[in-house]
PDB file of C-alpha atoms and ligand atoms in Angstrom:
ATOM      1  CA  MET A 127    -147.291  -2.990 -48.878  1.00 51.00           C
ATOM      2  CA  GLU A 128    -147.311   0.059 -47.201  1.00 66.00           C
ATOM      3  CA  THR A 129    -145.609   1.650 -50.827  1.00 91.00           C
ATOM      4  CA  VAL A 130    -148.517   1.114 -52.538  1.00 94.00           C
ATOM      5  CA  ILE A 131    -150.384   3.402 -50.317  1.00 95.00           C
ATOM      6  CA  ASP A 132    -147.380   5.191 -50.409  1.00 95.00           C
ATOM      7  CA  SER A 133    -147.893   5.437 -53.542  1.00 96.00           C
ATOM      8  CA  ILE A 134    -151.425   6.619 -53.221  1.00 97.00           C
ATOM      9  CA  GLU A 135    -151.548   9.069 -50.991  1.00 97.00           C
ATOM     10  CA  GLN A 136    -148.468  10.936 -52.867  1.00 96.00           C
ATOM     11  CA  PHE A 137    -151.710  10.811 -56.224  1.00 97.00           C
ATOM     12  CA  VAL A 138    -153.690  11.967 -54.103  1.00 97.00           C
ATOM     13  CA  LEU A 139    -151.827  15.300 -53.233  1.00 97.00           C
ATOM     14  CA  GLU A 140    -150.655  16.222 -56.792  1.00 97.00           C
ATOM     15  CA  ARG A 141    -153.889  15.846 -57.856  1.00 97.00           C
ATOM     16  CA  SER A 142    -156.062  18.045 -55.195  1.00 97.00           C
ATOM     17  CA  ARG A 143    -153.196  19.057 -52.564  1.00 96.00           C
ATOM     18  CA  LEU A 144    -155.416  17.266 -50.257  1.00 97.00           C
ATOM     19  CA  SER A 145    -152.265  15.732 -48.070  1.00 96.00           C
ATOM     20  CA  PHE A 146    -153.087  12.372 -45.324  1.00 96.00           C
ATOM     21  CA  ALA A 147    -149.724  11.994 -43.700  1.00 91.00           C
ATOM     22  CA  GLY A 148    -148.777  10.923 -39.989  1.00 89.00           C
ATOM     23  CA  HIS A 149    -151.701  10.859 -38.219  1.00 90.00           C
ATOM     24  CA  LYS A 150    -154.339  11.379 -41.481  1.00 92.00           C
ATOM     25  CA  ARG A 151    -152.644   7.801 -42.436  1.00 93.00           C
ATOM     26  CA  ASP A 152    -155.517   5.413 -41.667  1.00 94.00           C
ATOM     27  CA  ALA A 153    -158.798   7.810 -42.777  1.00 95.00           C
ATOM     28  CA  LEU A 154    -156.496   6.947 -45.984  1.00 96.00           C
ATOM     29  CA  LYS A 155    -156.124   3.324 -45.704  1.00 96.00           C
ATOM     30  CA  LYS A 156    -159.903   3.604 -44.551  1.00 96.00           C
ATOM     31  CA  ARG A 157    -161.204   4.846 -47.206  1.00 96.00           C
ATOM     32  CA  VAL A 158    -158.975   2.735 -49.810  1.00 97.00           C
ATOM     33  CA  LYS A 159    -159.802  -0.250 -48.410  1.00 96.00           C
ATOM     34  CA  GLU A 160    -163.319   0.976 -49.014  1.00 96.00           C
ATOM     35  CA  ARG A 161    -162.918   1.806 -52.025  1.00 97.00           C
ATOM     36  CA  LEU A 162    -161.250  -1.305 -53.410  1.00 95.00           C
ATOM     37  CA  ASP A 163    -164.058  -3.886 -51.174  1.00 96.00           C
ATOM     38  CA  HIS A 164    -166.528  -1.903 -53.153  1.00 96.00           C
ATOM     39  CA  LEU A 165    -165.037  -2.505 -56.501  1.00 96.00           C
ATOM     40  CA  ASN A 166    -164.634  -6.103 -55.494  1.00 96.00           C
ATOM     41  CA  LEU A 167    -161.276  -6.295 -56.307  1.00 96.00           C
ATOM     42  CA  ALA A 168    -158.018  -8.022 -55.195  1.00 93.00           C
ATOM     43  CA  ASP A 169    -154.926  -5.660 -52.922  1.00 94.00           C
ATOM     44  CA  LEU A 170    -154.387  -2.844 -53.078  1.00 95.00           C
ATOM     45  CA  SER A 171    -151.756  -2.862 -55.764  1.00 96.00           C
ATOM     46  CA  ALA A 172    -155.073  -4.213 -58.554  1.00 96.00           C
ATOM     47  CA  TYR A 173    -157.004  -0.791 -56.742  1.00 97.00           C
ATOM     48  CA  ARG A 174    -153.583   1.743 -57.176  1.00 97.00           C
ATOM     49  CA  GLU A 175    -154.128  -0.402 -61.206  1.00 97.00           C
ATOM     50  CA  PHE A 176    -157.357   0.971 -61.690  1.00 97.00           C
ATOM     51  CA  LEU A 177    -156.821   4.174 -60.397  1.00 97.00           C
ATOM     52  CA  LEU A 178    -154.091   5.367 -62.359  1.00 96.00           C
ATOM     53  CA  GLN A 179    -156.412   4.858 -64.646  1.00 96.00           C
ATOM     54  CA  SER A 180    -160.015   5.462 -64.295  1.00 97.00           C
ATOM     55  CA  ALA A 181    -161.002  10.046 -63.943  1.00 96.00           C
ATOM     56  CA  LEU A 182    -164.070   8.426 -62.615  1.00 96.00           C
ATOM     57  CA  GLU A 183    -162.788   5.796 -59.861  1.00 97.00           C
ATOM     58  CA  GLU A 184    -160.481   9.253 -59.095  1.00 97.00           C
ATOM     59  CA  SER A 185    -163.087  11.900 -58.113  1.00 95.00           C
ATOM     60  CA  ARG A 186    -164.580   9.230 -56.695  1.00 96.00           C
ATOM     61  CA  LEU A 187    -161.769   8.442 -54.299  1.00 97.00           C
ATOM     62  CA  LEU A 188    -161.417  12.348 -54.005  1.00 96.00           C
ATOM     63  CA  ASP A 189    -165.286  12.702 -53.684  1.00 95.00           C
ATOM     64  CA  ALA A 190    -164.606  10.337 -50.174  1.00 95.00           C
ATOM     65  CA  LEU A 191    -161.860  11.456 -48.782  1.00 96.00           C
ATOM     66  CA  THR A 192    -162.795  15.091 -49.012  1.00 95.00           C
ATOM     67  CA  THR A 193    -164.375  16.377 -45.029  1.00 94.00           C
ATOM     68  CA  ASN A 194    -167.740  18.563 -46.361  1.00 95.00           C
ATOM     69  CA  GLU A 195    -168.393  19.661 -43.250  1.00 96.00           C
ATOM     70  CA  THR A 196    -170.711  22.626 -43.334  1.00 98.00           C
ATOM     71  CA  CYS A 197    -173.178  24.873 -41.807  1.00 98.00           C
ATOM     72  CA  PHE A 198    -175.639  28.596 -43.284  1.00 98.00           C
ATOM     73  CA  PHE A 199    -174.232  31.660 -41.842  1.00 98.00           C
ATOM     74  CA  ARG A 200    -170.631  29.883 -40.563  1.00 98.00           C
ATOM     75  CA  ASN A 201    -168.629  32.443 -38.597  1.00 97.00           C
ATOM     76  CA  PRO A 202    -171.429  34.563 -38.418  1.00 97.00           C
ATOM     77  CA  GLY A 203    -169.049  37.574 -37.197  1.00 97.00           C
ATOM     78  CA  GLN A 204    -167.859  36.976 -40.944  1.00 98.00           C
ATOM     79  CA  PHE A 205    -171.467  37.558 -41.771  1.00 98.00           C
ATOM     80  CA  ASP A 206    -171.982  41.038 -39.732  1.00 97.00           C
ATOM     81  CA  TYR A 207    -168.506  42.279 -41.181  1.00 98.00           C
ATOM     82  CA  LEU A 208    -169.973  42.041 -44.466  1.00 98.00           C
ATOM     83  CA  LYS A 209    -173.184  43.588 -43.879  1.00 97.00           C
ATOM     84  CA  GLY A 210    -172.104  45.903 -41.533  1.00 97.00           C
ATOM     85  CA  GLN A 211    -169.006  47.010 -43.426  1.00 97.00           C
ATOM     86  CA  ILE A 212    -168.623  46.022 -46.734  1.00 97.00           C
ATOM     87  CA  ILE A 213    -171.514  45.744 -49.261  1.00 96.00           C
ATOM     88  CA  PRO A 214    -172.373  49.921 -46.992  1.00 95.00           C
ATOM     89  CA  ALA A 215    -168.646  50.612 -48.408  1.00 94.00           C
ATOM     90  CA  MET A 216    -169.069  49.702 -51.752  1.00 93.00           C
ATOM     91  CA  GLU A 217    -172.856  50.706 -51.612  1.00 90.00           C
ATOM     92  CA  ASN A 218    -171.355  54.273 -51.198  1.00 87.00           C
ATOM     93  CA  GLU A 219    -168.353  53.681 -53.441  1.00 82.00           C
ATOM     94  CA  LYS A 220    -169.544  52.787 -56.390  1.00 71.00           C
ATOM     95  CA  GLY A 221    -173.407  53.896 -55.306  1.00 63.00           C
ATOM     96  CA  GLN A 222    -173.323  56.966 -56.750  1.00 62.00           C
ATOM     97  CA  ARG A 223    -172.778  56.031 -59.529  1.00 63.00           C
ATOM     98  CA  ALA A 224    -175.008  53.198 -59.341  1.00 55.00           C
ATOM     99  CA  MET A 225    -177.896  55.251 -58.810  1.00 62.00           C
ATOM    100  CA  LEU A 226    -177.241  57.133 -61.682  1.00 61.00           C
ATOM    101  CA  ALA A 227    -175.982  54.267 -63.339  1.00 59.00           C
ATOM    102  CA  PRO A 228    -178.343  52.059 -66.569  1.00 60.00           C
ATOM    103  CA  LEU A 229    -180.073  48.978 -64.108  1.00 58.00           C
ATOM    104  CA  GLY A 230    -177.517  46.171 -63.436  1.00 57.00           C
ATOM    105  CA  ARG A 231    -174.102  47.584 -64.208  1.00 74.00           C
ATOM    106  CA  MET A 232    -172.099  47.255 -60.910  1.00 88.00           C
ATOM    107  CA  LYS A 233    -170.121  44.055 -60.518  1.00 90.00           C
ATOM    108  CA  MET A 234    -169.624  42.904 -57.188  1.00 94.00           C
ATOM    109  CA  ARG A 235    -168.270  39.387 -57.878  1.00 95.00           C
ATOM    110  CA  ILE A 236    -167.387  36.289 -55.217  1.00 97.00           C
ATOM    111  CA  LEU A 237    -166.010  33.343 -54.610  1.00 97.00           C
ATOM    112  CA  SER A 238    -166.861  30.395 -52.444  1.00 98.00           C
ATOM    113  CA  ALA A 239    -163.941  28.577 -52.964  1.00 97.00           C
ATOM    114  CA  GLY A 240    -164.184  24.940 -50.884  1.00 98.00           C
ATOM    115  CA  CYS A 241    -168.369  25.983 -51.051  1.00 98.00           C
ATOM    116  CA  SER A 242    -169.705  22.347 -49.706  1.00 98.00           C
ATOM    117  CA  THR A 243    -173.509  21.457 -49.751  1.00 98.00           C
ATOM    118  CA  GLY A 244    -174.008  24.867 -50.718  1.00 98.00           C
ATOM    119  CA  GLU A 245    -174.605  26.754 -47.101  1.00 98.00           C
ATOM    120  CA  GLU A 246    -171.914  28.847 -47.453  1.00 98.00           C
ATOM    121  CA  PRO A 247    -172.784  30.721 -51.153  1.00 98.00           C
ATOM    122  CA  TYR A 248    -176.951  30.504 -50.497  1.00 98.00           C
ATOM    123  CA  SER A 249    -175.729  32.394 -46.896  1.00 98.00           C
ATOM    124  CA  ILE A 250    -173.542  35.102 -48.981  1.00 98.00           C
ATOM    125  CA  ALA A 251    -176.107  35.460 -50.777  1.00 98.00           C
ATOM    126  CA  MET A 252    -178.833  35.858 -48.642  1.00 98.00           C
ATOM    127  CA  ALA A 253    -176.523  38.546 -47.007  1.00 98.00           C
ATOM    128  CA  VAL A 254    -176.067  40.422 -50.158  1.00 98.00           C
ATOM    129  CA  LEU A 255    -179.642  40.895 -51.350  1.00 97.00           C
ATOM    130  CA  GLU A 256    -181.018  41.611 -47.590  1.00 96.00           C
ATOM    131  CA  THR A 257    -178.593  43.966 -47.307  1.00 97.00           C
ATOM    132  CA  LEU A 258    -177.541  45.914 -50.439  1.00 94.00           C
ATOM    133  CA  ARG A 259    -180.123  49.061 -50.733  1.00 90.00           C
ATOM    134  CA  PHE A 260    -180.175  49.926 -54.487  1.00 87.00           C
ATOM    135  CA  ARG A 261    -180.368  45.596 -55.218  1.00 88.00           C
ATOM    136  CA  ARG A 262    -181.366  46.999 -59.030  1.00 86.00           C
ATOM    137  CA  ALA A 263    -177.930  48.213 -59.847  1.00 87.00           C
ATOM    138  CA  TRP A 264    -175.822  45.423 -59.584  1.00 91.00           C
ATOM    139  CA  ASP A 265    -174.839  42.555 -60.930  1.00 92.00           C
ATOM    140  CA  ILE A 266    -173.816  39.883 -58.441  1.00 94.00           C
ATOM    141  CA  ASP A 267    -171.821  36.619 -59.539  1.00 94.00           C
ATOM    142  CA  ILE A 268    -171.394  33.985 -56.636  1.00 97.00           C
ATOM    143  CA  VAL A 269    -168.979  31.917 -58.392  1.00 96.00           C
ATOM    144  CA  ALA A 270    -168.989  28.985 -55.853  1.00 97.00           C
ATOM    145  CA  GLY A 271    -167.172  25.695 -56.366  1.00 96.00           C
ATOM    146  CA  ASP A 272    -166.304  22.251 -55.319  1.00 97.00           C
ATOM    147  CA  LEU A 273    -163.641  19.409 -56.159  1.00 96.00           C
ATOM    148  CA  SER A 274    -166.498  17.330 -54.940  1.00 96.00           C
ATOM    149  CA  ASP A 275    -169.003  16.090 -57.295  1.00 94.00           C
ATOM    150  CA  SER A 276    -171.407  14.486 -54.298  1.00 94.00           C
ATOM    151  CA  CYS A 277    -171.153  18.501 -52.277  1.00 97.00           C
ATOM    152  CA  LEU A 278    -171.739  19.951 -55.580  1.00 97.00           C
ATOM    153  CA  GLU A 279    -174.865  17.914 -56.458  1.00 97.00           C
ATOM    154  CA  THR A 280    -176.661  18.958 -53.735  1.00 98.00           C
ATOM    155  CA  ALA A 281    -175.337  22.647 -53.855  1.00 98.00           C
ATOM    156  CA  ILE A 282    -176.851  22.449 -57.222  1.00 98.00           C
ATOM    157  CA  ARG A 283    -180.047  20.903 -55.629  1.00 98.00           C
ATOM    158  CA  GLY A 284    -180.866  23.363 -53.580  1.00 98.00           C
ATOM    159  CA  TYR A 285    -183.125  21.734 -50.972  1.00 98.00           C
ATOM    160  CA  TYR A 286    -182.023  21.536 -47.159  1.00 98.00           C
ATOM    161  CA  GLU A 287    -183.616  19.116 -44.370  1.00 97.00           C
ATOM    162  CA  GLU A 288    -185.126  20.843 -41.690  1.00 96.00           C
ATOM    163  CA  SER A 289    -182.145  20.525 -39.234  1.00 96.00           C
ATOM    164  CA  ARG A 290    -179.773  21.931 -41.218  1.00 96.00           C
ATOM    165  CA  LEU A 291    -181.880  24.663 -41.508  1.00 97.00           C
ATOM    166  CA  LYS A 292    -180.558  26.064 -38.007  1.00 91.00           C
ATOM    167  CA  GLY A 293    -178.045  28.586 -39.063  1.00 93.00           C
ATOM    168  CA  ILE A 294    -180.360  30.548 -41.244  1.00 97.00           C
ATOM    169  CA  PRO A 295    -183.050  33.981 -39.677  1.00 96.00           C
ATOM    170  CA  PRO A 296    -186.953  32.307 -39.844  1.00 95.00           C
ATOM    171  CA  ARG A 297    -187.066  35.631 -42.277  1.00 96.00           C
ATOM    172  CA  LEU A 298    -184.856  35.029 -45.159  1.00 97.00           C
ATOM    173  CA  VAL A 299    -185.963  31.546 -44.883  1.00 97.00           C
ATOM    174  CA  GLU A 300    -189.119  32.230 -45.778  1.00 96.00           C
ATOM    175  CA  LYS A 301    -187.892  35.233 -48.202  1.00 97.00           C
ATOM    176  CA  PHE A 302    -185.538  33.173 -50.022  1.00 98.00           C
ATOM    177  CA  MET A 303    -186.662  29.214 -49.510  1.00 98.00           C
ATOM    178  CA  THR A 304    -189.900  27.666 -49.617  1.00 97.00           C
ATOM    179  CA  ARG A 305    -191.120  24.798 -47.025  1.00 95.00           C
ATOM    180  CA  VAL A 306    -191.401  21.636 -49.228  1.00 95.00           C
ATOM    181  CA  GLU A 307    -191.679  18.498 -47.565  1.00 92.00           C
ATOM    182  CA  GLY A 308    -188.997  18.198 -43.889  1.00 94.00           C
ATOM    183  CA  GLY A 309    -187.377  21.390 -45.498  1.00 96.00           C
ATOM    184  CA  ALA A 310    -186.376  23.806 -47.992  1.00 97.00           C
ATOM    185  CA  LEU A 311    -186.007  24.585 -51.070  1.00 98.00           C
ATOM    186  CA  VAL A 312    -183.844  27.709 -51.689  1.00 98.00           C
ATOM    187  CA  ASN A 313    -185.484  30.709 -54.015  1.00 98.00           C
ATOM    188  CA  ASP A 314    -184.493  31.461 -57.874  1.00 97.00           C
ATOM    189  CA  GLU A 315    -183.391  35.008 -56.205  1.00 96.00           C
ATOM    190  CA  LEU A 316    -181.114  33.059 -54.609  1.00 97.00           C
ATOM    191  CA  ARG A 317    -180.261  30.610 -57.554  1.00 97.00           C
ATOM    192  CA  GLY A 318    -179.747  32.767 -59.856  1.00 97.00           C
ATOM    193  CA  VAL A 319    -177.271  34.848 -58.427  1.00 97.00           C
ATOM    194  CA  ILE A 320    -174.915  31.545 -57.995  1.00 97.00           C
ATOM    195  CA  SER A 321    -172.872  29.528 -60.529  1.00 96.00           C
ATOM    196  CA  PHE A 322    -171.718  26.327 -59.461  1.00 97.00           C
ATOM    197  CA  CYS A 323    -168.728  23.971 -60.900  1.00 94.00           C
ATOM    198  CA  GLN A 324    -166.388  21.798 -60.331  1.00 94.00           C
ATOM    199  CA  LEU A 325    -163.134  23.602 -58.436  1.00 95.00           C
ATOM    200  CA  ASN A 326    -159.552  22.326 -57.331  1.00 96.00           C
ATOM    201  CA  LEU A 327    -158.284  24.490 -55.347  1.00 96.00           C
ATOM    202  CA  ARG A 328    -154.300  22.946 -56.796  1.00 96.00           C
ATOM    203  CA  ASP A 329    -154.841  24.449 -60.145  1.00 94.00           C
ATOM    204  CA  ILE A 330    -155.638  28.631 -58.387  1.00 93.00           C
ATOM    205  CA  MET A 331    -152.054  27.538 -56.537  1.00 94.00           C
ATOM    206  CA  ALA A 332    -150.716  26.538 -59.626  1.00 91.00           C
ATOM    207  CA  GLY A 333    -151.604  29.997 -60.865  1.00 85.00           C
ATOM    208  CA  SER A 334    -155.081  30.022 -62.731  1.00 79.00           C
ATOM    209  CA  SER A 335    -157.147  32.424 -62.847  1.00 76.00           C
ATOM    210  CA  GLN A 336    -160.043  30.275 -65.122  1.00 75.00           C
ATOM    211  CA  ILE A 337    -163.246  29.222 -63.221  1.00 79.00           C
ATOM    212  CA  SER A 338    -164.740  27.574 -65.112  1.00 74.00           C
ATOM    213  CA  CYS A 339    -168.897  28.316 -64.622  1.00 71.00           C
ATOM    214  CA  ALA A 340    -166.375  31.970 -64.502  1.00 71.00           C
ATOM    215  CA  PRO A 341    -164.745  32.016 -68.134  1.00 67.00           C
ATOM    216  CA  ASP A 342    -164.050  36.032 -68.552  1.00 75.00           C
ATOM    217  CA  GLY A 343    -160.876  35.708 -65.735  1.00 74.00           C
ATOM    218  CA  GLU A 344    -161.895  39.212 -64.139  1.00 85.00           C
ATOM    219  CA  GLY A 345    -161.072  39.886 -60.224  1.00 92.00           C
ATOM    220  CA  PHE A 346    -162.804  39.089 -57.642  1.00 95.00           C
ATOM    221  CA  ASP A 347    -164.804  41.827 -54.504  1.00 96.00           C
ATOM    222  CA  MET A 348    -164.099  38.683 -52.298  1.00 98.00           C
ATOM    223  CA  ILE A 349    -163.284  35.291 -51.695  1.00 98.00           C
ATOM    224  CA  PHE A 350    -163.995  32.914 -48.851  1.00 98.00           C
ATOM    225  CA  CYS A 351    -161.719  30.362 -48.531  1.00 98.00           C
ATOM    226  CA  ARG A 352    -162.530  28.826 -45.158  1.00 98.00           C
ATOM    227  CA  ASN A 353    -162.044  25.194 -43.470  1.00 98.00           C
ATOM    228  CA  VAL A 354    -160.244  23.938 -46.691  1.00 98.00           C
ATOM    229  CA  MET A 355    -157.079  25.654 -46.708  1.00 97.00           C
ATOM    230  CA  ILE A 356    -156.010  23.235 -42.898  1.00 96.00           C
ATOM    231  CA  TYR A 357    -156.518  20.138 -45.309  1.00 96.00           C
ATOM    232  CA  PHE A 358    -153.316  20.790 -47.059  1.00 97.00           C
ATOM    233  CA  PRO A 359    -149.545  21.198 -46.040  1.00 96.00           C
ATOM    234  CA  PHE A 360    -148.431  24.756 -45.098  1.00 96.00           C
ATOM    235  CA  ALA A 361    -146.317  25.112 -48.740  1.00 96.00           C
ATOM    236  CA  ALA A 362    -149.134  24.926 -50.750  1.00 97.00           C
ATOM    237  CA  GLN A 363    -151.796  27.191 -48.385  1.00 97.00           C
ATOM    238  CA  GLU A 364    -149.158  29.694 -48.459  1.00 97.00           C
ATOM    239  CA  GLN A 365    -149.074  29.785 -52.840  1.00 96.00           C
ATOM    240  CA  LEU A 366    -153.173  29.522 -52.527  1.00 97.00           C
ATOM    241  CA  VAL A 367    -153.191  32.546 -49.868  1.00 97.00           C
ATOM    242  CA  ASN A 368    -150.915  33.894 -52.543  1.00 96.00           C
ATOM    243  CA  SER A 369    -152.647  33.205 -55.365  1.00 95.00           C
ATOM    244  CA  LEU A 370    -156.094  33.836 -54.181  1.00 96.00           C
ATOM    245  CA  TYR A 371    -154.830  37.408 -53.342  1.00 96.00           C
ATOM    246  CA  ALA A 372    -154.615  38.116 -56.948  1.00 94.00           C
ATOM    247  CA  LEU A 373    -157.015  36.677 -58.031  1.00 94.00           C
ATOM    248  CA  LEU A 374    -158.951  39.953 -55.852  1.00 96.00           C
ATOM    249  CA  ASN A 375    -159.061  42.995 -56.989  1.00 94.00           C
ATOM    250  CA  GLN A 376    -157.335  46.248 -55.768  1.00 94.00           C
ATOM    251  CA  GLY A 377    -159.655  46.935 -52.722  1.00 95.00           C
ATOM    252  CA  GLY A 378    -160.920  43.338 -51.863  1.00 97.00           C
ATOM    253  CA  TYR A 379    -161.310  41.107 -48.912  1.00 98.00           C
ATOM    254  CA  LEU A 380    -160.279  37.680 -48.500  1.00 98.00           C
ATOM    255  CA  PHE A 381    -162.821  35.634 -45.451  1.00 98.00           C
ATOM    256  CA  THR A 382    -160.315  33.034 -43.773  1.00 98.00           C
ATOM    257  CA  GLY A 383    -161.492  29.994 -41.458  1.00 97.00           C
ATOM    258  CA  ASP A 384    -161.496  30.671 -37.136  1.00 95.00           C
ATOM    259  CA  ALA A 385    -158.285  28.286 -38.074  1.00 95.00           C
ATOM    260  CA  GLU A 386    -156.607  29.525 -40.571  1.00 97.00           C
ATOM    261  CA  PRO A 387    -155.217  32.792 -38.979  1.00 96.00           C
ATOM    262  CA  LEU A 388    -152.781  34.024 -42.475  1.00 97.00           C
ATOM    263  CA  HIS A 389    -150.247  35.540 -39.895  1.00 95.00           C
ATOM    264  CA  MET A 390    -147.896  31.567 -40.311  1.00 94.00           C
ATOM    265  CA  TYR A 391    -147.393  33.031 -43.768  1.00 96.00           C
ATOM    266  CA  THR A 392    -145.858  35.090 -46.240  1.00 94.00           C
ATOM    267  CA  HIS A 393    -147.782  38.134 -47.925  1.00 95.00           C
ATOM    268  CA  ASN A 394    -149.461  40.755 -48.973  1.00 95.00           C
ATOM    269  CA  PHE A 395    -152.524  40.564 -47.162  1.00 97.00           C
ATOM    270  CA  GLU A 396    -153.389  43.244 -44.411  1.00 96.00           C
ATOM    271  CA  PRO A 397    -155.346  42.476 -41.246  1.00 96.00           C
ATOM    272  CA  VAL A 398    -158.526  44.393 -40.920  1.00 97.00           C
ATOM    273  CA  ARG A 399    -157.697  44.745 -37.579  1.00 92.00           C
ATOM    274  CA  ASP A 400    -160.551  45.754 -36.267  1.00 92.00           C
ATOM    275  CA  ALA A 401    -163.364  42.969 -37.898  1.00 94.00           C
ATOM    276  CA  GLY A 402    -163.602  41.031 -35.503  1.00 92.00           C
ATOM    277  CA  CYS A 403    -163.253  37.925 -36.957  1.00 95.00           C
ATOM    278  CA  LEU A 404    -160.428  37.379 -39.443  1.00 97.00           C
ATOM    279  CA  VAL A 405    -161.038  39.081 -42.116  1.00 98.00           C
ATOM    280  CA  TYR A 406    -158.149  40.558 -44.596  1.00 98.00           C
ATOM    281  CA  LYS A 407    -157.865  43.847 -46.860  1.00 97.00           C
ATOM    282  CA  LYS A 408    -155.714  43.679 -50.909  1.00 96.00           C
ATOM    283  CA  ALA A 409    -154.876  47.310 -49.854  1.00 85.00           C
ATOM    284  CA  GLU A 410    -155.618  49.395 -53.198  1.00 75.00           C
ATOM    285  CA  ILE A 411    -151.239  49.581 -53.983  1.00 66.00           C
ATOM    286  CA  SER A 412    -149.287  46.809 -52.451  1.00 50.00           C
ATOM    287  CA  THR A 413    -146.088  45.790 -53.369  1.00 53.00           C
ATOM    288  CA  ASN A 414    -144.055  44.308 -50.643  1.00 53.00           C
ATOM    289  CA  ALA A 415    -144.181  41.132 -49.010  1.00 50.00           C
ATOM    290  CA  GLN A 416    -144.697  41.240 -45.412  1.00 49.00           C
ATOM    291  CA  ALA A 417    -145.590  38.393 -42.604  1.00 46.00           C
ATOM    292  CA  VAL A 418    -148.616  39.496 -40.625  1.00 45.00           C
TER     293      VAL A 418
HETATM  294  C1  SAM B 557    -165.170  21.545 -44.392  1.00 74.08           C
HETATM  295  S1  SAM B 557    -165.622  21.935 -45.960  1.00 74.08           S
HETATM  296  C2  SAM B 557    -165.723  24.079 -46.230  1.00 74.08           C
HETATM  297  C3  SAM B 557    -166.559  24.197 -46.645  1.00 74.08           C
HETATM  298  C4  SAM B 557    -167.141  25.742 -46.210  1.00 74.08           C
HETATM  299  N1  SAM B 557    -166.297  26.132 -47.298  1.00 74.08           N
HETATM  300  C5  SAM B 557    -167.327  25.569 -44.707  1.00 74.08           C
HETATM  301  O1  SAM B 557    -166.570  26.520 -44.452  1.00 74.08           O
HETATM  302  O2  SAM B 557    -168.101  25.539 -44.500  1.00 74.08           O
HETATM  303  C6  SAM B 557    -164.224  21.789 -47.178  1.00 74.08           C
HETATM  304  C7  SAM B 557    -163.811  21.679 -48.542  1.00 74.08           C
HETATM  305  O3  SAM B 557    -163.705  22.127 -49.409  1.00 74.08           O
HETATM  306  C8  SAM B 557    -163.265  20.567 -50.142  1.00 74.08           C
HETATM  307  N2  SAM B 557    -161.774  20.561 -51.059  1.00 74.08           N
HETATM  308  C9  SAM B 557    -161.312  20.200 -50.689  1.00 74.08           C
HETATM  309  N3  SAM B 557    -160.088  19.915 -50.968  1.00 74.08           N
HETATM  310  C10 SAM B 557    -160.510  21.333 -51.981  1.00 74.08           C
HETATM  311  C11 SAM B 557    -158.995  21.205 -53.168  1.00 74.08           C
HETATM  312  N4  SAM B 557    -158.615  20.865 -54.177  1.00 74.08           N
HETATM  313  N5  SAM B 557    -159.994  22.220 -54.213  1.00 74.08           N
HETATM  314  C12 SAM B 557    -161.627  22.856 -54.106  1.00 74.08           C
HETATM  315  N6  SAM B 557    -162.385  22.069 -53.055  1.00 74.08           N
HETATM  316  C13 SAM B 557    -161.755  21.447 -52.411  1.00 74.08           C
HETATM  317  C14 SAM B 557    -164.001  20.152 -49.929  1.00 74.08           C
HETATM  318  O4  SAM B 557    -164.480  19.037 -51.359  1.00 74.08           O
HETATM  319  C15 SAM B 557    -164.993  20.494 -48.965  1.00 74.08           C
HETATM  320  O5  SAM B 557    -166.091  20.529 -49.374  1.00 74.08           O
END
């Protein structure tokens, strides 16, 4: 039976780059057993056959295997840096033109890759909207993607129970959400700047710049890819870092999770050393790969 689990592990790796080697193998076995029981199939071989034929089952299994833990304003230092440094600098750089430009002409594009149930992109949207001085001069596009369909459903619904609102300063709940029974619902101003879509980082690693809800293939000014890379094998992590680099505009920023510093990989990013948090910059002109 071990060989059947081996082939399911390999299938999951190929389809999502999620690694269940070593100590994570028991978690894979447990989830597969749950799916097998749920479907009332005879044994692991029957489940594998079904999995290989059914796109829906592939999606359900991957959904069951992802770790979706998240919260609003996770890693607050990164949001402080975004509000205190990046947004003011963008307004200064583009701002002179922004004041003169027709409304909505200055573009700001942000990718939340592995957005889970939506707390990350909604936090980014609140941070950006409350910081911009010339809000109406900006066309803001936050693209938020995840592998998990159930996470995306929650994100799109935009309803969060009271206990999940903890990380949000109360004034921002009042400004950007509507209190409803047991929690709060994000308002249209936040929804209006975010597009949610299915995203498999495997495709980004393979060099694709096509993201279904951002079909124009334009570059991003910032990418948040936090607490996702750790679930991939090392080679896939390095591939992802370099593929995200390619998706960023010159001078753009990458935010990673607390346990995801980039110093182990060969890449072209410059760490922002005085930020007090993990944030990396794509230099204006950079050619040589260099580990930092
Ligand atoms: C631990 S959550 C992190 C959420 C958020 N970025 C944060 O830091 O709070 C990891 C998310 O990555 C998603 N994920 C895992 N593998 C993925 C893949 N291959 N493509 C896209 N998303 C993936 C999972 O579904 C999950 O929602």
